[in-house]
CSV table of C-alpha atoms in Angstrom, one decimal:
chain,number,residue,atom,x,y,z
A,1,UNK,CA,0.0,0.0,0.1
A,2,UNK,CA,0.9,3.7,-0.1
A,3,UNK,CA,3.6,4.8,2.2
A,4,UNK,CA,4.5,8.3,3.2
A,5,UNK,CA,8.0,8.8,4.8
A,6,UNK,CA,8.9,12.0,6.6
A,7,UNK,CA,12.3,13.1,7.8
A,8,UNK,CA,13.8,14.2,10.2
A,9,UNK,CA,11.7,12.8,13.2
A,10,UNK,CA,12.9,15.5,15.5
A,11,UNK,CA,14.6,18.8,14.9
A,12,UNK,CA,15.9,21.3,17.5
A,13,UNK,CA,16.8,24.8,16.2
A,14,UNK,CA,17.8,28.1,17.8
A,15,UNK,CA,15.2,30.8,17.4
A,16,UNK,CA,16.0,32.6,14.1
A,17,UNK,CA,17.5,29.6,12.4
A,18,UNK,CA,15.7,28.0,9.3
A,19,UNK,CA,14.0,24.7,9.3
A,20,UNK,CA,13.2,22.1,6.7
A,21,UNK,CA,11.1,18.9,6.7
A,22,UNK,CA,11.0,16.4,3.8
A,23,UNK,CA,8.2,14.1,2.8
A,24,UNK,CA,8.6,11.1,0.3
A,25,UNK,CA,5.8,8.9,-1.0
A,26,UNK,CA,6.1,5.3,-2.3
A,27,UNK,CA,3.6,6.1,-5.0
A,28,UNK,CA,2.6,9.1,-7.2
A,29,UNK,CA,0.3,11.4,-5.3
A,30,UNK,CA,-2.8,13.2,-6.5
A,31,UNK,CA,-2.1,15.9,-4.0
A,32,UNK,CA,-0.4,16.6,-0.7
A,33,UNK,CA,-1.5,18.4,2.3
A,34,UNK,CA,0.5,19.7,5.3
A,35,UNK,CA,-0.6,20.0,8.8
A,36,UNK,CA,0.6,21.3,12.0
A,37,UNK,CA,-0.2,19.8,15.5
A,38,UNK,CA,0.7,21.8,18.7
A,39,UNK,CA,1.6,19.6,21.7
A,40,UNK,CA,-1.7,18.4,23.1
A,41,UNK,CA,-3.8,19.8,20.3
A,42,UNK,CA,-5.2,18.4,16.9
A,43,UNK,CA,-3.9,18.7,13.3
A,44,UNK,CA,-4.6,22.1,11.7
A,45,UNK,CA,-4.6,22.3,8.1
A,46,UNK,CA,-1.8,24.6,6.6
A,47,UNK,CA,-2.0,24.1,2.8
A,48,UNK,CA,-2.6,21.8,0.0
A,49,UNK,CA,-0.3,21.4,-3.2
A,50,UNK,CA,-1.7,19.6,-6.5
A,51,UNK,CA,0.4,20.5,-9.4
A,52,UNK,CA,3.7,19.0,-10.2
A,53,UNK,CA,6.6,21.5,-9.2
A,54,UNK,CA,4.1,23.7,-7.3
A,55,UNK,CA,5.5,26.2,-4.8
A,56,UNK,CA,3.4,28.0,-2.3
A,57,UNK,CA,4.4,30.6,0.3
A,58,UNK,CA,2.7,31.6,3.5
A,59,UNK,CA,4.6,34.4,5.3
A,60,UNK,CA,7.8,32.5,6.5
A,61,UNK,CA,6.7,29.1,5.3
A,62,UNK,CA,7.4,27.8,1.9
A,63,UNK,CA,5.9,24.6,0.6
A,64,UNK,CA,7.1,22.6,-2.5
A,65,UNK,CA,5.6,19.7,-4.4
A,66,UNK,CA,8.1,17.6,-6.4
A,67,UNK,CA,8.1,17.3,-10.2
A,68,UNK,CA,7.2,13.6,-10.0
A,69,UNK,CA,4.6,14.4,-7.3
A,70,UNK,CA,6.2,11.8,-5.0
A,71,UNK,CA,8.0,14.3,-2.7
A,72,UNK,CA,7.3,17.5,-0.9
A,73,UNK,CA,9.1,19.8,1.6
A,74,UNK,CA,8.2,22.5,3.9
A,75,UNK,CA,10.6,25.3,4.8
A,76,UNK,CA,10.3,27.8,7.7
A,77,UNK,CA,12.6,30.8,7.6
A,78,UNK,CA,13.8,32.4,10.8
A,79,UNK,CA,11.9,30.2,13.1
A,80,UNK,CA,9.9,31.7,16.2
A,81,UNK,CA,8.8,30.0,19.4
A,82,UNK,CA,5.3,30.0,18.0
A,83,UNK,CA,6.4,27.6,15.3
A,84,UNK,CA,6.9,24.8,17.8
A,85,UNK,CA,4.7,21.7,17.0
A,86,UNK,CA,4.7,18.6,15.0
A,87,UNK,CA,4.5,19.1,11.2
A,88,UNK,CA,2.7,16.3,9.3
A,89,UNK,CA,2.5,15.8,5.4
A,90,UNK,CA,-0.3,13.8,4.3
A,91,UNK,CA,-0.4,12.4,0.6
A,92,UNK,CA,-3.7,11.6,-1.1
A,93,UNK,CA,-3.3,8.7,-3.6
A,94,UNK,CA,-4.5,5.3,-4.4
A,95,UNK,CA,-4.2,2.6,-1.8
A,96,UNK,CA,-5.0,-0.1,-4.2
A,97,UNK,CA,-8.2,-1.7,-5.5
A,98,UNK,CA,-9.8,1.6,-6.6
A,99,UNK,CA,-9.6,3.0,-3.1
A,100,UNK,CA,-8.1,6.4,-2.3
A,101,UNK,CA,-7.0,7.6,1.0
A,102,UNK,CA,-5.0,10.4,2.8
A,103,UNK,CA,-1.8,8.8,4.3
A,104,UNK,CA,0.0,10.8,6.9
A,105,UNK,CA,3.7,10.8,7.6
A,106,UNK,CA,4.9,10.3,11.2
A,107,UNK,CA,5.7,13.9,11.4
A,108,UNK,CA,8.6,16.2,12.4
A,109,UNK,CA,8.6,17.5,15.7
A,110,UNK,CA,10.1,20.9,15.8
A,111,UNK,CA,11.6,22.5,19.1
A,112,UNK,CA,12.7,26.1,19.1
A,113,UNK,CA,15.2,27.3,21.7
A,114,UNK,CA,14.6,30.9,22.5
B,1,UNK,CA,-19.6,28.9,13.7
B,2,UNK,CA,-18.9,25.7,15.6
B,3,UNK,CA,-16.0,23.7,14.6
B,4,UNK,CA,-15.8,20.0,14.7
B,5,UNK,CA,-16.8,18.6,18.3
B,6,UNK,CA,-16.0,15.2,19.6
B,7,UNK,CA,-17.3,13.3,22.7
B,8,UNK,CA,-16.3,12.1,25.0
B,9,UNK,CA,-12.8,13.7,25.5
B,10,UNK,CA,-11.3,10.9,27.5
B,11,UNK,CA,-12.5,7.2,27.9
B,12,UNK,CA,-11.1,4.3,29.7
B,13,UNK,CA,-12.1,0.7,28.8
B,14,UNK,CA,-11.0,-2.8,29.5
B,15,UNK,CA,-10.1,-5.4,26.9
B,16,UNK,CA,-13.0,-7.0,25.2
B,17,UNK,CA,-15.3,-4.2,25.8
B,18,UNK,CA,-16.9,-2.1,23.2
B,19,UNK,CA,-16.8,1.7,22.7
B,20,UNK,CA,-18.7,4.3,20.7
B,21,UNK,CA,-17.2,7.7,19.8
B,22,UNK,CA,-19.2,10.6,18.6
B,23,UNK,CA,-18.4,13.3,16.2
B,24,UNK,CA,-20.3,16.5,14.9
B,25,UNK,CA,-18.8,18.0,11.8
B,26,UNK,CA,-18.2,21.7,11.2
B,27,UNK,CA,-21.4,23.6,10.2
B,28,UNK,CA,-22.0,23.1,6.3
B,29,UNK,CA,-19.8,20.2,6.1
B,30,UNK,CA,-21.3,16.9,5.0
B,31,UNK,CA,-18.2,14.4,5.0
B,32,UNK,CA,-16.6,12.8,7.9
B,33,UNK,CA,-13.4,10.9,8.2
B,34,UNK,CA,-12.1,9.1,11.2
B,35,UNK,CA,-8.4,8.7,12.2
B,36,UNK,CA,-6.5,6.8,14.8
B,37,UNK,CA,-3.4,8.6,16.1
B,38,UNK,CA,-1.0,6.5,18.3
B,39,UNK,CA,1.4,8.3,20.5
B,40,UNK,CA,4.2,9.9,18.6
B,41,UNK,CA,2.7,8.7,15.2
B,42,UNK,CA,0.7,10.4,12.4
B,43,UNK,CA,-2.9,10.0,12.2
B,44,UNK,CA,-3.9,6.8,10.3
B,45,UNK,CA,-7.1,6.8,8.1
B,46,UNK,CA,-9.8,4.5,9.4
B,47,UNK,CA,-12.8,5.3,7.2
B,48,UNK,CA,-14.8,8.2,5.6
B,49,UNK,CA,-18.5,8.7,5.5
B,50,UNK,CA,-20.7,10.6,3.0
B,51,UNK,CA,-24.6,10.4,2.6
B,52,UNK,CA,-24.8,8.0,5.4
B,53,UNK,CA,-22.5,5.4,3.6
B,54,UNK,CA,-18.8,4.3,4.3
B,55,UNK,CA,-17.1,5.7,1.1
B,56,UNK,CA,-13.5,4.8,1.8
B,57,UNK,CA,-11.8,2.5,4.2
B,58,UNK,CA,-8.3,2.3,5.5
B,59,UNK,CA,-6.5,-0.9,6.6
B,60,UNK,CA,-8.4,-1.4,9.9
B,61,UNK,CA,-10.1,-4.7,10.9
B,62,UNK,CA,-14.0,-5.2,10.8
B,63,UNK,CA,-13.9,-4.5,14.7
B,64,UNK,CA,-14.0,-0.8,13.5
B,65,UNK,CA,-17.3,0.3,12.2
B,66,UNK,CA,-19.2,3.5,11.9
B,67,UNK,CA,-22.2,5.3,11.1
B,68,UNK,CA,-23.4,8.6,9.8
B,69,UNK,CA,-26.7,10.3,10.6
B,70,UNK,CA,-28.9,12.4,8.4
B,71,UNK,CA,-27.6,15.3,10.1
B,72,UNK,CA,-24.1,14.5,9.0
B,73,UNK,CA,-22.9,13.6,12.6
B,74,UNK,CA,-21.1,10.4,12.9
B,75,UNK,CA,-20.1,7.5,15.3
B,76,UNK,CA,-17.2,5.2,15.5
B,77,UNK,CA,-17.6,1.9,17.1
B,78,UNK,CA,-14.8,-0.5,18.2
B,79,UNK,CA,-15.7,-4.1,19.3
B,80,UNK,CA,-13.6,-6.4,21.3
B,81,UNK,CA,-11.1,-3.8,22.3
B,82,UNK,CA,-7.4,-4.5,22.4
B,83,UNK,CA,-4.6,-2.9,24.3
B,84,UNK,CA,-3.2,-1.7,21.0
B,85,UNK,CA,-6.4,0.2,20.3
B,86,UNK,CA,-5.3,2.8,22.9
B,87,UNK,CA,-4.8,6.0,20.9
B,88,UNK,CA,-6.3,9.3,20.2
B,89,UNK,CA,-9.2,9.1,17.8
B,90,UNK,CA,-9.7,12.1,15.5
B,91,UNK,CA,-12.7,13.1,13.5
B,92,UNK,CA,-12.2,15.4,10.6
B,93,UNK,CA,-15.0,16.9,8.4
B,94,UNK,CA,-14.8,18.4,4.9
B,95,UNK,CA,-16.8,19.2,1.8
B,96,UNK,CA,-17.0,17.7,-1.7
B,97,UNK,CA,-18.2,14.2,-1.4
B,98,UNK,CA,-16.1,11.7,-3.3
B,99,UNK,CA,-13.3,14.1,-3.6
B,100,UNK,CA,-13.5,15.1,0.1
B,101,UNK,CA,-9.9,14.1,0.7
B,102,UNK,CA,-8.8,16.6,-1.9
B,103,UNK,CA,-10.1,19.4,0.6
B,104,UNK,CA,-9.0,20.8,3.6
B,105,UNK,CA,-9.9,18.8,6.5
B,106,UNK,CA,-11.1,20.2,9.9
B,107,UNK,CA,-10.0,18.0,12.7
B,108,UNK,CA,-11.9,17.8,16.1
B,109,UNK,CA,-10.0,17.9,19.4
B,110,UNK,CA,-10.1,14.0,19.5
B,111,UNK,CA,-11.1,11.4,22.0
B,112,UNK,CA,-8.3,9.9,24.1
B,113,UNK,CA,-9.2,6.2,24.4
B,114,UNK,CA,-7.2,4.1,27.0
B,115,UNK,CA,-7.7,0.3,27.0
B,116,UNK,CA,-6.6,-1.5,30.2
């Protein structure tokens, strides 16, 4: 079945440093979504990428979707303490036998040292 | 505008018991998906309901079943509980039936289930 791998698992950065998390799918995706989950909270939608090679920006966050639609990345410039949380990618694609589902990566837990 | 609500917030059960979790979608949403999130892991898709029918299902055994009501609210039932069923159960609502997983999903706060 479809697998989505995300690295790194953990990242500790000094406030002001940049941060990047990478996501790779075992199969070609129809689209990819990114979510942020604060400690003790629930996932909150950040963005969706649909087109091959797509790049989207939200203030200090830059999201990319690979040309083959099998990988994606999230880059945060000049991290702030408010960026703390776990960032998940979720790929939408076929899980076999005509079934489609959203498959989440294991997430990257970001800690920001003030 | 109420977001996605779930009840109860916490639940403790023993092995072999049965549990029912409830979800009310965000106002205006008609599609509900359920996820299981084990500690330190990403959410795993259980199934999705639209028009009171299960439309998509992840790799979960038949012990996991659900229901959607005419008002779009949904229930997740788990029978014959195992220790490994301990997790945070998340409900997410969205629009666009059939392509719902293409759209932004709004997650509820979750139900923390502990199986002893």
